[in-house]
mmCIF file of C-alpha atoms in Angstrom:
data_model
loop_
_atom_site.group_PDB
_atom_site.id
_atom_site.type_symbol
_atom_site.label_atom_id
_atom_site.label_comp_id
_atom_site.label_asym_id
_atom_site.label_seq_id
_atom_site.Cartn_x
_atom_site.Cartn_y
_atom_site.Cartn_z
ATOM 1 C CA UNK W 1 21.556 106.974 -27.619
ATOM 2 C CA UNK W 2 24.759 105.177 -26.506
ATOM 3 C CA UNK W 3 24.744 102.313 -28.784
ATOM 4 C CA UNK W 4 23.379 104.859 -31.592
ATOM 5 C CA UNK W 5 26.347 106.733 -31.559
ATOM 6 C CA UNK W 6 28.621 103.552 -31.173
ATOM 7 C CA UNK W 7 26.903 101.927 -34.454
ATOM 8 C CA UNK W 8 27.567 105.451 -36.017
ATOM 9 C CA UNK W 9 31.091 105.332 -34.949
ATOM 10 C CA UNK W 10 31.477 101.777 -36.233
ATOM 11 C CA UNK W 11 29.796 102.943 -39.510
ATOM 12 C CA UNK W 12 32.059 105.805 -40.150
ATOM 13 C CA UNK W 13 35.694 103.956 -39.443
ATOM 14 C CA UNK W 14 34.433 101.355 -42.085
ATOM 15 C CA UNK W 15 33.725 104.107 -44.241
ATOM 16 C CA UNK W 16 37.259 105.366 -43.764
ATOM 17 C CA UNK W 17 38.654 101.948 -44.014
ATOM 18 C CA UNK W 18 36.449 101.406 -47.470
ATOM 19 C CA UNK W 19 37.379 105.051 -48.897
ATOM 20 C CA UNK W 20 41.538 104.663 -48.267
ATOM 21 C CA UNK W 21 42.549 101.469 -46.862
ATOM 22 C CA UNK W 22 40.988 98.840 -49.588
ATOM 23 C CA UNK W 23 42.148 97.399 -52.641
ATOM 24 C CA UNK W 24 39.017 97.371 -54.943
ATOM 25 C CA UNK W 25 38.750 95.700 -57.947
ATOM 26 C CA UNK W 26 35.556 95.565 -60.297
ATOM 27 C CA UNK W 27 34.925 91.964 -61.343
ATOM 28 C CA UNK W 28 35.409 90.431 -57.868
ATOM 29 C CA UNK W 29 32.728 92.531 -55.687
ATOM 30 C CA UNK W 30 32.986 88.736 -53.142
ATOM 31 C CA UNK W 31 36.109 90.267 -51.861
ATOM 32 C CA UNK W 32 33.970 92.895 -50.112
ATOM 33 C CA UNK W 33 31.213 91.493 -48.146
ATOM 34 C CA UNK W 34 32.977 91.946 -45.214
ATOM 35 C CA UNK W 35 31.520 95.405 -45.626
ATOM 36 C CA UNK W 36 28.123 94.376 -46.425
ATOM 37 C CA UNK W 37 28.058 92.393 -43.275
ATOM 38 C CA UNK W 38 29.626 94.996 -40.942
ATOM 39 C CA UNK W 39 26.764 97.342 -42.576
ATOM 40 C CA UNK W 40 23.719 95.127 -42.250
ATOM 41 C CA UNK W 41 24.427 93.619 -38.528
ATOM 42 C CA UNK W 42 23.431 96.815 -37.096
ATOM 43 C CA UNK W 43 20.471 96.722 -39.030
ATOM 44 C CA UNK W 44 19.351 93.758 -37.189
ATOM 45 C CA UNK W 45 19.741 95.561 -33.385
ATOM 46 C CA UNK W 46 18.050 98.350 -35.152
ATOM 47 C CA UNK W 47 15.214 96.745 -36.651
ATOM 48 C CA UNK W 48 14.924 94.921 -33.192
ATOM 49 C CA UNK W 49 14.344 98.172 -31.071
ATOM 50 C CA UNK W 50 12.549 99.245 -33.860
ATOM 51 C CA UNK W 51 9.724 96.292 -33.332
ATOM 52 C CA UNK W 52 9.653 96.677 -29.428
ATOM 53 C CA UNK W 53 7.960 100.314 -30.052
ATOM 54 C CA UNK W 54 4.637 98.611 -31.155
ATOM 55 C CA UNK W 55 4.906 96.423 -27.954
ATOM 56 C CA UNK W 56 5.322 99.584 -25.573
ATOM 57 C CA UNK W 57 2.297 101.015 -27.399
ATOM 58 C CA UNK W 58 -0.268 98.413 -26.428
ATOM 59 C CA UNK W 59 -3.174 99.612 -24.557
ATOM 60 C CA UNK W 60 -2.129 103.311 -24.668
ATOM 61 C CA UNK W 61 -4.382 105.877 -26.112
ATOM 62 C CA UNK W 62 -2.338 105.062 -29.589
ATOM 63 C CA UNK W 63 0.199 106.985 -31.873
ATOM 64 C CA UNK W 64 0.328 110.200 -31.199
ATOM 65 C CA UNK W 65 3.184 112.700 -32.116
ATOM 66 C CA UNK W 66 5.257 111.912 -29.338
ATOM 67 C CA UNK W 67 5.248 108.520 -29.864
ATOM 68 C CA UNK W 68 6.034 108.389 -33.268
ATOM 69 C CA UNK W 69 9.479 110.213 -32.205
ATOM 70 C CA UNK W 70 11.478 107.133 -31.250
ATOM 71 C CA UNK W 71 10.448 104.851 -34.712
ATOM 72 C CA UNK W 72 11.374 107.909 -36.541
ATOM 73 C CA UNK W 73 15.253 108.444 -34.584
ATOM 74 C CA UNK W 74 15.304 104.231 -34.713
ATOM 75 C CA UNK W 75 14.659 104.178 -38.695
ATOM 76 C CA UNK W 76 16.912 107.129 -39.355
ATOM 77 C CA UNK W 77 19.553 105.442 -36.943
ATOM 78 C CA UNK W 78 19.282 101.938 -39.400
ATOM 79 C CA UNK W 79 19.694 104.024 -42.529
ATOM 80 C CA UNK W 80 22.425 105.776 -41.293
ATOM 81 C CA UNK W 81 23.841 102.305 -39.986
ATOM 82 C CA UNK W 82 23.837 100.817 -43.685
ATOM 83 C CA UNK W 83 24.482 103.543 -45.658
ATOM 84 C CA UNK W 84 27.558 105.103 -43.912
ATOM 85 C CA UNK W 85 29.934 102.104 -44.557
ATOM 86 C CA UNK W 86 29.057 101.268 -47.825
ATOM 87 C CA UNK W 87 29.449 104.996 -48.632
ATOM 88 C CA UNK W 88 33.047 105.198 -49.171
ATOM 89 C CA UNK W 89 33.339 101.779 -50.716
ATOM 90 C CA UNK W 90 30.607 102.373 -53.070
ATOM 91 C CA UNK W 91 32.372 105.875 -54.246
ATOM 92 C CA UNK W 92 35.650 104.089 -54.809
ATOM 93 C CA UNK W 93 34.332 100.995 -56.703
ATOM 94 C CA UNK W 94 32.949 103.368 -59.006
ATOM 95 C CA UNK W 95 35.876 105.486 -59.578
ATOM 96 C CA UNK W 96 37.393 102.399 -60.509
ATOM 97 C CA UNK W 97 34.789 100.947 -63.027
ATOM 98 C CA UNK W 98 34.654 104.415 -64.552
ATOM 99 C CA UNK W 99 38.617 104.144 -64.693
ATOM 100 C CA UNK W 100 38.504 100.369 -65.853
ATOM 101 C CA UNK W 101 36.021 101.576 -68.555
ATOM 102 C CA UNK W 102 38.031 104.598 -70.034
ATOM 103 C CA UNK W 103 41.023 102.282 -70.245
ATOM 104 C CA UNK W 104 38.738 99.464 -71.896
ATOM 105 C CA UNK W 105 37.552 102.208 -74.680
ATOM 106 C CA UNK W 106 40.994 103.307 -75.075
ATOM 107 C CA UNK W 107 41.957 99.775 -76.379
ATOM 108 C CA UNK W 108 38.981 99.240 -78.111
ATOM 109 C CA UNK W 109 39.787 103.265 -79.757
ATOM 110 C CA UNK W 110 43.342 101.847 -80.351
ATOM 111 C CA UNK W 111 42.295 98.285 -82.304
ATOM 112 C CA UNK W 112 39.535 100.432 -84.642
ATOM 113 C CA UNK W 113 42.811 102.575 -86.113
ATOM 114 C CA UNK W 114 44.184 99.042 -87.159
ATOM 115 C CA UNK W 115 41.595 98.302 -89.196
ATOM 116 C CA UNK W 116 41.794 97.539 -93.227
ATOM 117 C CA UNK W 117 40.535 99.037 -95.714
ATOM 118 C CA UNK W 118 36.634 97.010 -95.227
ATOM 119 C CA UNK W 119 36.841 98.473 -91.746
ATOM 120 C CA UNK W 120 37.672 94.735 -90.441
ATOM 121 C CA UNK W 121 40.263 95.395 -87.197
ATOM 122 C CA UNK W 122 43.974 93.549 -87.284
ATOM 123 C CA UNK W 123 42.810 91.490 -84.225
ATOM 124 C CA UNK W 124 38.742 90.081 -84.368
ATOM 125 C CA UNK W 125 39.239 88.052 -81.248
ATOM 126 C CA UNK W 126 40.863 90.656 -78.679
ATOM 127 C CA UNK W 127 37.928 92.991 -79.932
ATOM 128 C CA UNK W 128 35.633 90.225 -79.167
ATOM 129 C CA UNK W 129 37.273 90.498 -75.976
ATOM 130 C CA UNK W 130 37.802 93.619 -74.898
ATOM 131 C CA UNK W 131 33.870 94.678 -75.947
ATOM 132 C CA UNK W 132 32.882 91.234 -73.306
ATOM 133 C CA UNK W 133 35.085 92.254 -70.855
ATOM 134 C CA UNK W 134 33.737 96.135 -71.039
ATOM 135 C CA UNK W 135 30.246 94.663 -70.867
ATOM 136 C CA UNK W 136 31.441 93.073 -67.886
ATOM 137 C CA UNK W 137 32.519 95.750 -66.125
ATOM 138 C CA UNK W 138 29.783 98.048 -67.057
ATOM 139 C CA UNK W 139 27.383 95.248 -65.312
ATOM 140 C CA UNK W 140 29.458 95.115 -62.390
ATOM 141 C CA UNK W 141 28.047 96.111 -59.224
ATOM 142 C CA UNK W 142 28.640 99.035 -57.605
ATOM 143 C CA UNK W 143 27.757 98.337 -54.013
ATOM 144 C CA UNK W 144 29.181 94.994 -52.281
ATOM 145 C CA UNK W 145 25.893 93.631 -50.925
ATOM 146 C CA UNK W 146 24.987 91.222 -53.176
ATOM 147 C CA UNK W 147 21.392 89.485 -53.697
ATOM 148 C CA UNK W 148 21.799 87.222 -50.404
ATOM 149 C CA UNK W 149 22.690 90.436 -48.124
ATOM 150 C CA UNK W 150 19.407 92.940 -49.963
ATOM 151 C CA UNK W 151 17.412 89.325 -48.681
ATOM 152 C CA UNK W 152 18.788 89.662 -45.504
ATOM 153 C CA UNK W 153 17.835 93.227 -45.107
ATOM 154 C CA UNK W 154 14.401 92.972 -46.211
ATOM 155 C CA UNK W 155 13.868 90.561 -43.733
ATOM 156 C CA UNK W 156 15.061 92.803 -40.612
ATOM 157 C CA UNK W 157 12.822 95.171 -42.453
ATOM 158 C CA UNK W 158 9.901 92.290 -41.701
ATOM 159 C CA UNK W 159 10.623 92.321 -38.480
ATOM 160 C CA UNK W 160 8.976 95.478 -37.369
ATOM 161 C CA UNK W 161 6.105 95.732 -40.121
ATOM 162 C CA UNK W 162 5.087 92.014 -38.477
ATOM 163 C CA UNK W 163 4.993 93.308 -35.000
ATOM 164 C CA UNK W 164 3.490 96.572 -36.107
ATOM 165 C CA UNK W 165 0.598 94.246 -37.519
ATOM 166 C CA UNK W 166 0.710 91.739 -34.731
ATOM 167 C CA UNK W 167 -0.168 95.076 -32.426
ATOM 168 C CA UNK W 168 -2.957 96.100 -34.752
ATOM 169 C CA UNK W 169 -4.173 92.591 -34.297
ATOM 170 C CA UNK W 170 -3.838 92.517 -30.853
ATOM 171 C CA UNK W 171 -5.733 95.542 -30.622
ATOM 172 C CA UNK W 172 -8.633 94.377 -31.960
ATOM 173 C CA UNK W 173 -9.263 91.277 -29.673
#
């Protein structure tokens, strides 16, 4: 229950730090990870208690209510321990895309009135480049764990289905 609370603690002042404290800006999500790490570390302690359970279990009458009480707290403690700190983060880096955006259709608005009398804008190329760069943005992330950090956390997750099995196995011989 100690560490629990201490993981939750940890959680919530990166939350704080990701809501108020961080500069975030759209098209470099890299400058973030720090906050994908600090939210998947836990994960790995969790995921750890979290496969002992199995190991307690063996030769006991099996899985009754009462012991399906700690894997419940455990998986609820792991969501809570990856969610939390990305939570403020994830709000502000989408207040900013939805800001970047407006701004980006604003100039795109702007060009449009310049066009001639075919409907051809003054400037091709920054239209070219504003619609790229608003495609950009829209395809922007809006959490800061990228494809090496959802990896990681699928493999904690393996880490108690495999022990959960190994039990199963071990039950049968």
């Amino acid at each position: 229950v100690q560490t629990g609370s201490l993981l939750v603690v940890n959680a919530r002042l990166f939350a704080t730090l990701g809501r108020t404290a961080v500069r975030v800006e759209v098209l470099s999500p890299e400058r973030l990870r720090p906050f994908a790490t600090v939210a998947l570390r836990p994960m790995l302690l969790v995921m750890v208690l979290l496969a002992a359970y199995p190991l307690m279990l063996l030769g006991s009458d099996g899985c009754g209510a009462t012991s399906a009480i700690g894997p419940v707290a455990t998986t609820l403690l792991a969501l809570a321990a990856v969610w939390v700190p990305l939570r403020g983060l994830a709000g502000r880096i989408r207040a900013a895309r939805a800001s970047r955006l407006s701004q980006l259709d604003a100039a795109i608005a702007e060009l449009l009135q310049t066009a001639d009398g075919h409907g051809a804008p003054a400037d091709p190329q920054r239209l070219e480049a504003l619609v790229a760069l608003r495609a950009r943005v829209r395809a922007a992330p809006s959490i800061p764990i990228g494809l090496g950090g959802i990896g990681r956390a699928l493999a904690y997750l393996a880490l108690p289905v495999a022990t959960w099995g190994g039990k199963g196995f071990a039950e049968v011989l």
